[in-house]
GROMACS .gro file of N, CA and C in nm:
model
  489
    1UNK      N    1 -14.376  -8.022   5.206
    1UNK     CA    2 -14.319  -7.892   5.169
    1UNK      C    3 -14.338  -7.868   5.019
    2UNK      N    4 -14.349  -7.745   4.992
    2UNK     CA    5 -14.384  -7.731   4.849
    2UNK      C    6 -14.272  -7.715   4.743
    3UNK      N    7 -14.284  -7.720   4.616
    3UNK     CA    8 -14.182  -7.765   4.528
    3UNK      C    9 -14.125  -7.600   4.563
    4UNK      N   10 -14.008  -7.551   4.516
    4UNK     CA   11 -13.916  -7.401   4.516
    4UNK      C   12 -13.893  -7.395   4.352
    5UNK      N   13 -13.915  -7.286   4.333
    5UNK     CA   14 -13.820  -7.226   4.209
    5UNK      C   15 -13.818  -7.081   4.222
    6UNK      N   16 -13.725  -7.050   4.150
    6UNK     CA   17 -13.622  -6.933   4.124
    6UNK      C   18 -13.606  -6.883   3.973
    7UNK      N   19 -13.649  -6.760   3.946
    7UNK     CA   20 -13.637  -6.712   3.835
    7UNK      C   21 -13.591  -6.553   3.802
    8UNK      N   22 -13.596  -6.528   3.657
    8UNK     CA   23 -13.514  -6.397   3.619
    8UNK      C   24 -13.605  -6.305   3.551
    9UNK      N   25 -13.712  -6.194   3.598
    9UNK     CA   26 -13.748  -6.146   3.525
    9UNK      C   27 -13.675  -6.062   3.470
   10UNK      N   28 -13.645  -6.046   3.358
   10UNK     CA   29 -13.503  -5.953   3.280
   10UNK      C   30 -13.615  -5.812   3.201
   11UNK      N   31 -13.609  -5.707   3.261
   11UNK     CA   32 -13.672  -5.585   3.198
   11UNK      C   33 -13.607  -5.501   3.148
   12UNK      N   34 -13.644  -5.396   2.996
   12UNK     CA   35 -13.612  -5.306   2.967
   12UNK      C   36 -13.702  -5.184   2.939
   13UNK      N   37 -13.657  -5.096   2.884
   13UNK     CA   38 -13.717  -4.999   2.841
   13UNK      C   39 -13.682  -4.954   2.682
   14UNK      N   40 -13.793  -4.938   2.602
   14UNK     CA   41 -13.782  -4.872   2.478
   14UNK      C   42 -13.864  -4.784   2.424
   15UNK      N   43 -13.813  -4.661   2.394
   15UNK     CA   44 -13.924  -4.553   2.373
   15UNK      C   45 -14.022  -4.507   2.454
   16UNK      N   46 -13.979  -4.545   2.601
   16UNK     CA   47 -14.056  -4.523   2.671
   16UNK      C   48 -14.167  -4.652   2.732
   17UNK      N   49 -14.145  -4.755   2.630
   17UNK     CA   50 -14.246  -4.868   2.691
   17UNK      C   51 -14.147  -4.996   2.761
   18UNK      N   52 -14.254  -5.037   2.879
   18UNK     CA   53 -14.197  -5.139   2.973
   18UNK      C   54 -14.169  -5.268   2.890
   19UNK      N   55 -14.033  -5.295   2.862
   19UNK     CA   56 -14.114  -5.442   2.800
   19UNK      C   57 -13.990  -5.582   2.904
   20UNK      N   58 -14.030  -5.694   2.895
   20UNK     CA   59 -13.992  -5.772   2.978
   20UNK      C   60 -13.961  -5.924   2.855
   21UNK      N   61 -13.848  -6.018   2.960
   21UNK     CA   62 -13.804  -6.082   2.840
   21UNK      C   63 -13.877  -6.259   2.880
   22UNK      N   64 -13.940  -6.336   2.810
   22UNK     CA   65 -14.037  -6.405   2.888
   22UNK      C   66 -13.993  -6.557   2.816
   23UNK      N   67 -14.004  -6.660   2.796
   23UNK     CA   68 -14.018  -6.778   2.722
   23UNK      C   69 -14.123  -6.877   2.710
   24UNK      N   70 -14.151  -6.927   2.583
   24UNK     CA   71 -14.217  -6.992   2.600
   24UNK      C   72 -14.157  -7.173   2.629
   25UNK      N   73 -14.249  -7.243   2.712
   25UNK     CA   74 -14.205  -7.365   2.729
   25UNK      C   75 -14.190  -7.489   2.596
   26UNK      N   76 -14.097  -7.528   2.589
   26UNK     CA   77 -14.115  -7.642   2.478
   26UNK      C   78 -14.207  -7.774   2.513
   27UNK      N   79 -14.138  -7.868   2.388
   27UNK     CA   80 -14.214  -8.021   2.467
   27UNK      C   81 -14.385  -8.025   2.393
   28UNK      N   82 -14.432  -8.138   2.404
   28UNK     CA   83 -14.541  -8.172   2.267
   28UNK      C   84 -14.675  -8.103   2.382
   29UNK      N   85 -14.657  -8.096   2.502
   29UNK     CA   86 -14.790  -8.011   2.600
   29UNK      C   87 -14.839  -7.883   2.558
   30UNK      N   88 -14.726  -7.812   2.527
   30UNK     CA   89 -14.675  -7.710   2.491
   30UNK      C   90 -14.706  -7.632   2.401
   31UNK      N   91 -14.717  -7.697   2.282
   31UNK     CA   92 -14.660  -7.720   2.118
   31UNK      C   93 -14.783  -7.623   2.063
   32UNK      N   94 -14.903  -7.634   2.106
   32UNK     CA   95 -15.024  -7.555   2.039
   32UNK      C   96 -15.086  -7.446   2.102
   33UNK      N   97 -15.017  -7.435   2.253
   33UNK     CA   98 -15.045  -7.311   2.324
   33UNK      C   99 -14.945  -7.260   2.360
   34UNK      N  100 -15.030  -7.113   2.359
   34UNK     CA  101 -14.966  -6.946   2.359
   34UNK      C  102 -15.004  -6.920   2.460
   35UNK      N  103 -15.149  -6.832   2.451
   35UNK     CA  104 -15.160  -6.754   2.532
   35UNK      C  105 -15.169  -6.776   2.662
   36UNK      N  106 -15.134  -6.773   2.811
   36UNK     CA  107 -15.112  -6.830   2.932
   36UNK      C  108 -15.043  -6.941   2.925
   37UNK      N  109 -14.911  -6.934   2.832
   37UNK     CA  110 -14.829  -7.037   2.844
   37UNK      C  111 -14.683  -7.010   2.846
   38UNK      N  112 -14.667  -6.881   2.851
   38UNK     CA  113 -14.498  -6.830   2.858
   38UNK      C  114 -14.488  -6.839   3.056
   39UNK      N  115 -14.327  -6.836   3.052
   39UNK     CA  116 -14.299  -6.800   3.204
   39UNK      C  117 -14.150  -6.724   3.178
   40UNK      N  118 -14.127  -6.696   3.301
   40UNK     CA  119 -13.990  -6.653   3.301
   40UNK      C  120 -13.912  -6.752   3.291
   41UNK      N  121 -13.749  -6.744   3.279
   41UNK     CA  122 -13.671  -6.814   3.278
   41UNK      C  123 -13.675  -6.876   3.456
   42UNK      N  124 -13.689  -6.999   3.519
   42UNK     CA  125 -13.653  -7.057   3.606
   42UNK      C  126 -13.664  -7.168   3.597
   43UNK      N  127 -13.591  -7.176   3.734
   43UNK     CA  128 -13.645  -7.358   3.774
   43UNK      C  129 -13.585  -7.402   3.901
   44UNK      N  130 -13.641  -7.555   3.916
   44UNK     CA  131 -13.673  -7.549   4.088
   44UNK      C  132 -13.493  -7.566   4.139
   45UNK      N  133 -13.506  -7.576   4.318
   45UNK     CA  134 -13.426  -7.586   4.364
   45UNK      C  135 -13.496  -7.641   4.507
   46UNK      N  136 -13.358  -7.672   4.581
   46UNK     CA  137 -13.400  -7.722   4.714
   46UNK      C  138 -13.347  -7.633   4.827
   47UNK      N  139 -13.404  -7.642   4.940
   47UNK     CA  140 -13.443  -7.553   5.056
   47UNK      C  141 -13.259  -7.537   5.078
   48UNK      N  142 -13.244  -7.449   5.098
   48UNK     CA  143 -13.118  -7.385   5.157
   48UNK      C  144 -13.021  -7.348   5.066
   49UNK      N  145 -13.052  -7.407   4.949
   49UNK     CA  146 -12.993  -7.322   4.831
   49UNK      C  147 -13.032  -7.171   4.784
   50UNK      N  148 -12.975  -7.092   4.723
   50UNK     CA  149 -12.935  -6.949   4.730
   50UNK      C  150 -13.060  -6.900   4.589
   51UNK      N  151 -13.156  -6.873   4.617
   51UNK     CA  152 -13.289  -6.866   4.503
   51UNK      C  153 -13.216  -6.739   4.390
   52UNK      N  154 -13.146  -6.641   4.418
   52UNK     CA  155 -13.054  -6.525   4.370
   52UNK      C  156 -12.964  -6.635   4.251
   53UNK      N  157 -12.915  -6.685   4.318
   53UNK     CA  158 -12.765  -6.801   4.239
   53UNK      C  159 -12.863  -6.887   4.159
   54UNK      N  160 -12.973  -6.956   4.198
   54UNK     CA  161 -13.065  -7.018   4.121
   54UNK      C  162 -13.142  -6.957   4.002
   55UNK      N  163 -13.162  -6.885   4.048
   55UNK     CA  164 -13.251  -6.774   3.905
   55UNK      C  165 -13.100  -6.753   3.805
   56UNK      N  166 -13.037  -6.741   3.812
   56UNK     CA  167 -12.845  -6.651   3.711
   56UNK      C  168 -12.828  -6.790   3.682
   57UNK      N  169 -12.826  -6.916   3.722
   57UNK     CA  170 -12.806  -7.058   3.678
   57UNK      C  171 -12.914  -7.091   3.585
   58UNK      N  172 -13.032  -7.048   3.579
   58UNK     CA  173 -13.137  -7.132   3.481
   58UNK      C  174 -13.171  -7.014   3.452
   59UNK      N  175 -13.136  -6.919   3.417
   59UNK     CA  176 -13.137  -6.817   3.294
   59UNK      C  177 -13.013  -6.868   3.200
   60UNK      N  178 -12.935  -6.880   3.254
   60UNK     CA  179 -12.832  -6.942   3.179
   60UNK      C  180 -12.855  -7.082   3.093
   61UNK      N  181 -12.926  -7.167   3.179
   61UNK     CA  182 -12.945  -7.293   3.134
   61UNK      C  183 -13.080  -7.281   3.063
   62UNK      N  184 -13.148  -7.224   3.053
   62UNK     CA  185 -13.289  -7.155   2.939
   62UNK      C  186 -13.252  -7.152   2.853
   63UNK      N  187 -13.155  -7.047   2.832
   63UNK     CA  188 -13.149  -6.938   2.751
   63UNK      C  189 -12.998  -6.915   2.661
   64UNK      N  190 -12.898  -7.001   2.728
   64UNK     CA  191 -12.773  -7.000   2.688
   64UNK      C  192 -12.679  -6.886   2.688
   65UNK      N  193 -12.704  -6.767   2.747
   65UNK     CA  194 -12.663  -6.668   2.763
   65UNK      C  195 -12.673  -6.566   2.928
   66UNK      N  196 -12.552  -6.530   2.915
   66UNK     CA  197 -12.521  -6.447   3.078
   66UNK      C  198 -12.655  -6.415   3.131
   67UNK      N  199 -12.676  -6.380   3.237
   67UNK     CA  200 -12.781  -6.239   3.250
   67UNK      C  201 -12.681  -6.109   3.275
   68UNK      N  202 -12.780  -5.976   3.230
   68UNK     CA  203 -12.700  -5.879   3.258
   68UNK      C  204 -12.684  -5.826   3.433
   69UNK      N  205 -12.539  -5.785   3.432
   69UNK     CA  206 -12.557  -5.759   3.525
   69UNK      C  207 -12.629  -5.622   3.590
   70UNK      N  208 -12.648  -5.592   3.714
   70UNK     CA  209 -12.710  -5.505   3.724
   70UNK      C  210 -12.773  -5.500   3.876
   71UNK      N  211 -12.860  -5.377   3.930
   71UNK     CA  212 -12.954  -5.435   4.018
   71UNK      C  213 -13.012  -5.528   4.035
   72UNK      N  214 -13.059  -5.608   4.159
   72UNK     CA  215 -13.184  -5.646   4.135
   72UNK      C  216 -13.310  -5.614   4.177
   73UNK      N  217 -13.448  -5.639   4.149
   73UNK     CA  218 -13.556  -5.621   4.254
   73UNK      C  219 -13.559  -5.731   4.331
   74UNK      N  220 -13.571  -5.741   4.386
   74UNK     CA  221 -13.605  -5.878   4.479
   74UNK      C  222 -13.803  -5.871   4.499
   75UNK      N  223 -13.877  -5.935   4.378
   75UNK     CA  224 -13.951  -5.980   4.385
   75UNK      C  225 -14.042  -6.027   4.535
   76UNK      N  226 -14.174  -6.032   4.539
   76UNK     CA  227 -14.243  -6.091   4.640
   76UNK      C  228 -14.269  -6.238   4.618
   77UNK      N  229 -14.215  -6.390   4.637
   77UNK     CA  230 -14.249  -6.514   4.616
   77UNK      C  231 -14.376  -6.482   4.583
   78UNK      N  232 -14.433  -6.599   4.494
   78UNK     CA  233 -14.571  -6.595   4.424
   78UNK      C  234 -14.613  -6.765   4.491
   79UNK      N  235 -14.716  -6.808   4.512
   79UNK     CA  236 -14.776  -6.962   4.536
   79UNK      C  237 -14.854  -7.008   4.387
   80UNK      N  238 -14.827  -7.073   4.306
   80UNK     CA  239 -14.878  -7.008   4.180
   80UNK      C  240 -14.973  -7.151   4.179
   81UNK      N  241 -15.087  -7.223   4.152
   81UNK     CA  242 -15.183  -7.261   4.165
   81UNK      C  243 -15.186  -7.414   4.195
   82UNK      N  244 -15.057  -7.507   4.131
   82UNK     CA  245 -14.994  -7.631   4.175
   82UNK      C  246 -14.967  -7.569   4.299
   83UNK      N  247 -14.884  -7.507   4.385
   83UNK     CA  248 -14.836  -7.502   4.526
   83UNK      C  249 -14.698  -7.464   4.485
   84UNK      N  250 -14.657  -7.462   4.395
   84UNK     CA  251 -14.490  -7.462   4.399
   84UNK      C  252 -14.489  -7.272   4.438
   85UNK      N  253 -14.398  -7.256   4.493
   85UNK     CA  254 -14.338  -7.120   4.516
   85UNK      C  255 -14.242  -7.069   4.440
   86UNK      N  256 -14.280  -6.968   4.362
   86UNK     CA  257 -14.161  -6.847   4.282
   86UNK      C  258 -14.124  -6.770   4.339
   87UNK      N  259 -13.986  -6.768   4.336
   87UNK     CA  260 -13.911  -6.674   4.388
   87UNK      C  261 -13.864  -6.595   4.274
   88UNK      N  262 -13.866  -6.480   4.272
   88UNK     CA  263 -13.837  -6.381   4.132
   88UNK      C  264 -13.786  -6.287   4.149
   89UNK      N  265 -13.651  -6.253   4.036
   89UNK     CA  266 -13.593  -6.122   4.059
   89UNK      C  267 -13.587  -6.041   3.954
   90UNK      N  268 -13.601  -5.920   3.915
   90UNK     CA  269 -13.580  -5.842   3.824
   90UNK      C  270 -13.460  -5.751   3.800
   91UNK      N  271 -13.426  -5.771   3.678
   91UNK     CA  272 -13.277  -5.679   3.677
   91UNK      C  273 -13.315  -5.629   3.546
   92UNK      N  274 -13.301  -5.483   3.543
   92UNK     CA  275 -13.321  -5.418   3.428
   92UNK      C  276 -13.164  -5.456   3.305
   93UNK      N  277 -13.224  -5.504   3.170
   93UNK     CA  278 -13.095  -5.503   3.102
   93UNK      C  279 -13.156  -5.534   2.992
   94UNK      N  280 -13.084  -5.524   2.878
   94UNK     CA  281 -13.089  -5.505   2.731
   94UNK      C  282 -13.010  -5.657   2.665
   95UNK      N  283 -13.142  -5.763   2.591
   95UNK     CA  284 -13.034  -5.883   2.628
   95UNK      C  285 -13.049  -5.926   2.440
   96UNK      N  286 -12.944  -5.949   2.343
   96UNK     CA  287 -12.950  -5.985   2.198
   96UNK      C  288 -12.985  -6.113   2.205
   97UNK      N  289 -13.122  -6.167   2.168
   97UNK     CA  290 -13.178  -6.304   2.184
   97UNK      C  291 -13.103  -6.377   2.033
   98UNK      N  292 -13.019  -6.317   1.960
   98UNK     CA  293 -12.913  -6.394   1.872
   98UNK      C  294 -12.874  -6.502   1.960
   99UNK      N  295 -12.890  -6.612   1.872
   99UNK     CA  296 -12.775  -6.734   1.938
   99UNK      C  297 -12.799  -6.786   2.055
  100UNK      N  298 -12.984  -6.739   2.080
  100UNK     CA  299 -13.015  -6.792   2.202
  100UNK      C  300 -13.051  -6.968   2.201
  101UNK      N  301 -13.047  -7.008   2.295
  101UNK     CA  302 -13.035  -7.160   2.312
  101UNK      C  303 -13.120  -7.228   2.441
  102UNK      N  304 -13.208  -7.314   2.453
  102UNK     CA  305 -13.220  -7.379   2.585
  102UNK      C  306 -13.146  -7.522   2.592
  103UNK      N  307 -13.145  -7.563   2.713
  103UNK     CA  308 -13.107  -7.697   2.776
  103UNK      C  309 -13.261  -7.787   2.722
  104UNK      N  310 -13.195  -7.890   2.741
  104UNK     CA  311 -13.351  -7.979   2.682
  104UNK      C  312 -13.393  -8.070   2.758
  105UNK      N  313 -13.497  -8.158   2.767
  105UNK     CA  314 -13.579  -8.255   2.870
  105UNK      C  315 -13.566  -8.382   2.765
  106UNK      N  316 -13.562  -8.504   2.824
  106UNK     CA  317 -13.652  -8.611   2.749
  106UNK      C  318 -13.799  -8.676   2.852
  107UNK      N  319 -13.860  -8.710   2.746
  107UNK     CA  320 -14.008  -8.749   2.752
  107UNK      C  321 -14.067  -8.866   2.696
  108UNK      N  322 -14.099  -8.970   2.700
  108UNK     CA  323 -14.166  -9.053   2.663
  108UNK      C  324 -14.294  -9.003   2.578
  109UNK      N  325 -14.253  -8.972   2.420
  109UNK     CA  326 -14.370  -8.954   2.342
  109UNK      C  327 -14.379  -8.952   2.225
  110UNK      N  328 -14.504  -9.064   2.184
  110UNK     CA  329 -14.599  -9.052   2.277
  110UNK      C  330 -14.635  -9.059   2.401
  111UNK      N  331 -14.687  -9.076   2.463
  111UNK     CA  332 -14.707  -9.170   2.576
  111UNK      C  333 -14.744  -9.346   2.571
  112UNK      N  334 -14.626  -9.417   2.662
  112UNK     CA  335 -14.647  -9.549   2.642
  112UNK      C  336 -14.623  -9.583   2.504
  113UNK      N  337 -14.547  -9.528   2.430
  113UNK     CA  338 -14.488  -9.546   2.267
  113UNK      C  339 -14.356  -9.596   2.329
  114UNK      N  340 -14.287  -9.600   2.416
  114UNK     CA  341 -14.129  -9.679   2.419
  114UNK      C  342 -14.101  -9.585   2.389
  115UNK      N  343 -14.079  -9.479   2.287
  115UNK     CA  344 -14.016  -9.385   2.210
  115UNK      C  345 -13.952  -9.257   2.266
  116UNK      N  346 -13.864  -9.227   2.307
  116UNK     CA  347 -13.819  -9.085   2.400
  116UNK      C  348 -13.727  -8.998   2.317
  117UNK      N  349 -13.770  -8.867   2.332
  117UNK     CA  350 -13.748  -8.758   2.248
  117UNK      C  351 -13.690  -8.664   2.308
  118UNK      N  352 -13.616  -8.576   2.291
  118UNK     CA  353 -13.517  -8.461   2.392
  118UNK      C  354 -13.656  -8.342   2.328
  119UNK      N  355 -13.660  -8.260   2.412
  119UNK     CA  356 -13.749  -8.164   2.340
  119UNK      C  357 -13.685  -8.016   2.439
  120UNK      N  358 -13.672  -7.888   2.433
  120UNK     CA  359 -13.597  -7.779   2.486
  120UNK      C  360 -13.689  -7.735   2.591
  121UNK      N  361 -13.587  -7.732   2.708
  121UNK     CA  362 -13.720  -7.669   2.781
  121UNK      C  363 -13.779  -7.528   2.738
  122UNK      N  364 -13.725  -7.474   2.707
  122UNK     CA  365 -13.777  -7.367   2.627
  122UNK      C  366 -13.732  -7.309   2.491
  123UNK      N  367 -13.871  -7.325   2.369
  123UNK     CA  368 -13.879  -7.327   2.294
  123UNK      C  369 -13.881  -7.224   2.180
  124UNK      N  370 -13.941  -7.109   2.269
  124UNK     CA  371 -13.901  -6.959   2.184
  124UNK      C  372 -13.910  -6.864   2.322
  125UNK      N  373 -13.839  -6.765   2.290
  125UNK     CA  374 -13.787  -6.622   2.375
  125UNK      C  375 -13.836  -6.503   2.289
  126UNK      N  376 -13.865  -6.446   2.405
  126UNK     CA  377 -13.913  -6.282   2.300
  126UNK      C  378 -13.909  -6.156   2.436
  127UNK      N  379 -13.898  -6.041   2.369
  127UNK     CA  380 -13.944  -5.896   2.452
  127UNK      C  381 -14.059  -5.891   2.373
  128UNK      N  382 -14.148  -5.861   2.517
  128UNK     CA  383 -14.294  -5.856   2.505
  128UNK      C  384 -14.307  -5.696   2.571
  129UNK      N  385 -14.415  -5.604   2.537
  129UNK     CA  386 -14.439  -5.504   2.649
  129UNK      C  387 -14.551  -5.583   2.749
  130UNK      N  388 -14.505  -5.463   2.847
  130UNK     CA  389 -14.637  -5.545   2.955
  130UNK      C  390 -14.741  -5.605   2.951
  131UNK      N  391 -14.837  -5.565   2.884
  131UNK     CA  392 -14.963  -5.589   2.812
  131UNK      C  393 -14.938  -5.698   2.770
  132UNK      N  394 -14.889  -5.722   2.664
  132UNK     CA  395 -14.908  -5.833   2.586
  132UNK      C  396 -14.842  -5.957   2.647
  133UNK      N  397 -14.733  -5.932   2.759
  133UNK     CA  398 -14.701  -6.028   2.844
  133UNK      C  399 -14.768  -6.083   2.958
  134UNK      N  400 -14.892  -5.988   2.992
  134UNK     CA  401 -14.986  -6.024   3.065
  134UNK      C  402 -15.022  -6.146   3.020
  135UNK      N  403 -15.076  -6.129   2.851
  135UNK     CA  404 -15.174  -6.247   2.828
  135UNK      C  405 -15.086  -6.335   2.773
  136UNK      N  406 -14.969  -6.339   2.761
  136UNK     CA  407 -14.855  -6.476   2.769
  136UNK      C  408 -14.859  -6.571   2.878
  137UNK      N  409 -14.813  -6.443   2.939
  137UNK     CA  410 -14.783  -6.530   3.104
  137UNK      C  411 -14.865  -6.628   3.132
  138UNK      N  412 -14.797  -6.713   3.239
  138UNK     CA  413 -14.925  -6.830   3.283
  138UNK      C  414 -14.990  -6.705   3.410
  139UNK      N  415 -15.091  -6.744   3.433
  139UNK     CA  416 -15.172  -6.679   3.517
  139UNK      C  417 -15.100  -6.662   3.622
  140UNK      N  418 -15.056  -6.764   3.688
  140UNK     CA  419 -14.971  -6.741   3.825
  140UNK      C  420 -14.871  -6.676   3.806
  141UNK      N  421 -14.829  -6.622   3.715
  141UNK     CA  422 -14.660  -6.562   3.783
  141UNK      C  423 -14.721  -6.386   3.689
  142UNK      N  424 -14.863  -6.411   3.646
  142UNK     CA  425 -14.882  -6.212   3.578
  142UNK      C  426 -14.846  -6.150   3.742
  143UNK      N  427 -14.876  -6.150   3.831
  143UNK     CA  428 -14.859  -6.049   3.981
  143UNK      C  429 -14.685  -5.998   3.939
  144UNK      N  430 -14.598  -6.076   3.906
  144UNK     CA  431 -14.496  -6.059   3.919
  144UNK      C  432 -14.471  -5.924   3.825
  145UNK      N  433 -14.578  -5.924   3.709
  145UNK     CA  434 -14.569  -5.767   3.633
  145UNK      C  435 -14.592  -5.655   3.695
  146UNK      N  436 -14.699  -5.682   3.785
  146UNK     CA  437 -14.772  -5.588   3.850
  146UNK      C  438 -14.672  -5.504   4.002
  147UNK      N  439 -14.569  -5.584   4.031
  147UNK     CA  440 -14.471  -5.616   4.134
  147UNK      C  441 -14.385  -5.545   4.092
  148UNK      N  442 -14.331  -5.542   3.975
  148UNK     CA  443 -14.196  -5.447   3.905
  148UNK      C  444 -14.281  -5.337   3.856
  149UNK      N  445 -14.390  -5.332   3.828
  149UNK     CA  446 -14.454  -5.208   3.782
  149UNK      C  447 -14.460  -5.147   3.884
  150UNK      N  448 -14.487  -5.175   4.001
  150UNK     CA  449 -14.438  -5.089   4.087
  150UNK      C  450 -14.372  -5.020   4.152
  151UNK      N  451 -14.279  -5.158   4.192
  151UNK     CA  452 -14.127  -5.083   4.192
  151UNK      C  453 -14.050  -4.999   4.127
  152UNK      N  454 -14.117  -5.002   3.980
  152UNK     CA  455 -14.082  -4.869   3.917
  152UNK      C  456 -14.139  -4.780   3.907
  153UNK      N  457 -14.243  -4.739   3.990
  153UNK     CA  458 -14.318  -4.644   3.982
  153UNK      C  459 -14.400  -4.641   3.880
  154UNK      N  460 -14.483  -4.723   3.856
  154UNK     CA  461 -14.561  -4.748   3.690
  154UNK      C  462 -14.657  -4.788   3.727
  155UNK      N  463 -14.744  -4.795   3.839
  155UNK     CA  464 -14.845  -4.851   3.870
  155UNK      C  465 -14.850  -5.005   3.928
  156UNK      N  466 -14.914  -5.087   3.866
  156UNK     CA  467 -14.870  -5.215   3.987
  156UNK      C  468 -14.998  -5.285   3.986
  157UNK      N  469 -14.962  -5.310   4.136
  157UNK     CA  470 -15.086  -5.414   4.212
  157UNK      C  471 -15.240  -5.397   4.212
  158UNK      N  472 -15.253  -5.275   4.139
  158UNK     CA  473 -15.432  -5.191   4.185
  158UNK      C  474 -15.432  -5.266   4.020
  159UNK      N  475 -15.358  -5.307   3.912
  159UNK     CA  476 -15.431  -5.373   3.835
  159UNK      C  477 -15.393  -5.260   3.712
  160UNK      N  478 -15.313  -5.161   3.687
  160UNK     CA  479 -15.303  -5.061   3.609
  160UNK      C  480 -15.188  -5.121   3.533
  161UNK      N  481 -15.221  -5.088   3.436
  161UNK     CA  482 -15.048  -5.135   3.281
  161UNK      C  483 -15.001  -5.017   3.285
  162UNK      N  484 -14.863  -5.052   3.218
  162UNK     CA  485 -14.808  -4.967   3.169
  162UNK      C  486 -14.848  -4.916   3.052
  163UNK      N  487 -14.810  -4.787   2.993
  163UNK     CA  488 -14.866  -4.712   2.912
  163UNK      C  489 -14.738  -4.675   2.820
   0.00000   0.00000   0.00000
């Protein structure tokens, strides 16, 4: 069975442009890449647990702060190129990345150094507009832009940005 995770795409609007709230991953893998290296706030879970309650738990544990409340979209699961499955929801809201915080990992590193280091799972947060979160995103989870662009009536899946 394949790994599960659950995440929060958190969207707003300013001046008219789509923009979405994304992170990048911490940890020394990490450390020198950008571009196709942000994701949303998630993380995994196991089969019969509530993917809704999972995404509001590791936005929290990302990010150190509520999500807003609000609608949600209920996303289409993504298979993103390991096999693991995203489950993704979108809730439009306006979020002050002041005083933002992640939970952290330890790692053996170097590697085979004995040496273990806490490093955040995520390392910086930002509002991106669509576009430019395209070329953040890891490849597997960009559909998920294209998914709320639709749902809001903004174009979508045929491959069109927002404007």
């Amino acid at each position: 069975m394949p790994k599960l995770s659950a995440g929060l795409l958190l969207f707003r609007e300013t001046g008219g442009t789509l923009e979405v709230l994304i992170g990048h991953p911490g940890g020394p893998f990490w450390a020198r890449k950008d571009e196709g290296a942000w994701s949303i706030p998630k993380g995994e879970y196991v089969d019969g647990e509530d993917p809704w309650a999972v995404a509001q738990r590791e936005f929290v544990e990302e990010l150190g702060k509520q999500p807003p409340t609000g609608a949600r979209i209920d996303l289409s699961p993504l298979r993103q190129p390991g096999g693991k499955i995203v489950t993704a929801f979108a809730v439009r809201g306006d979020l002050d990345l002041d005083g933002a915080f992640s939970n952290t990992f330890t790692l053996e590193w170097p590697p085979g150094s004995g040496k273990f280091t806490e490093f955040p799972e995520i390392d910086r947060v930002g509002w991106f507009d669509v576009a430019a979160a395209r070329e953040k995103l890891l490849k597997g989870q960009r559909p998920l832009l294209d998914q709320l662009e639709e749902a809001l009536g903004r174009g979508g899946s045929d491959g069109s940005r927002s404007r």
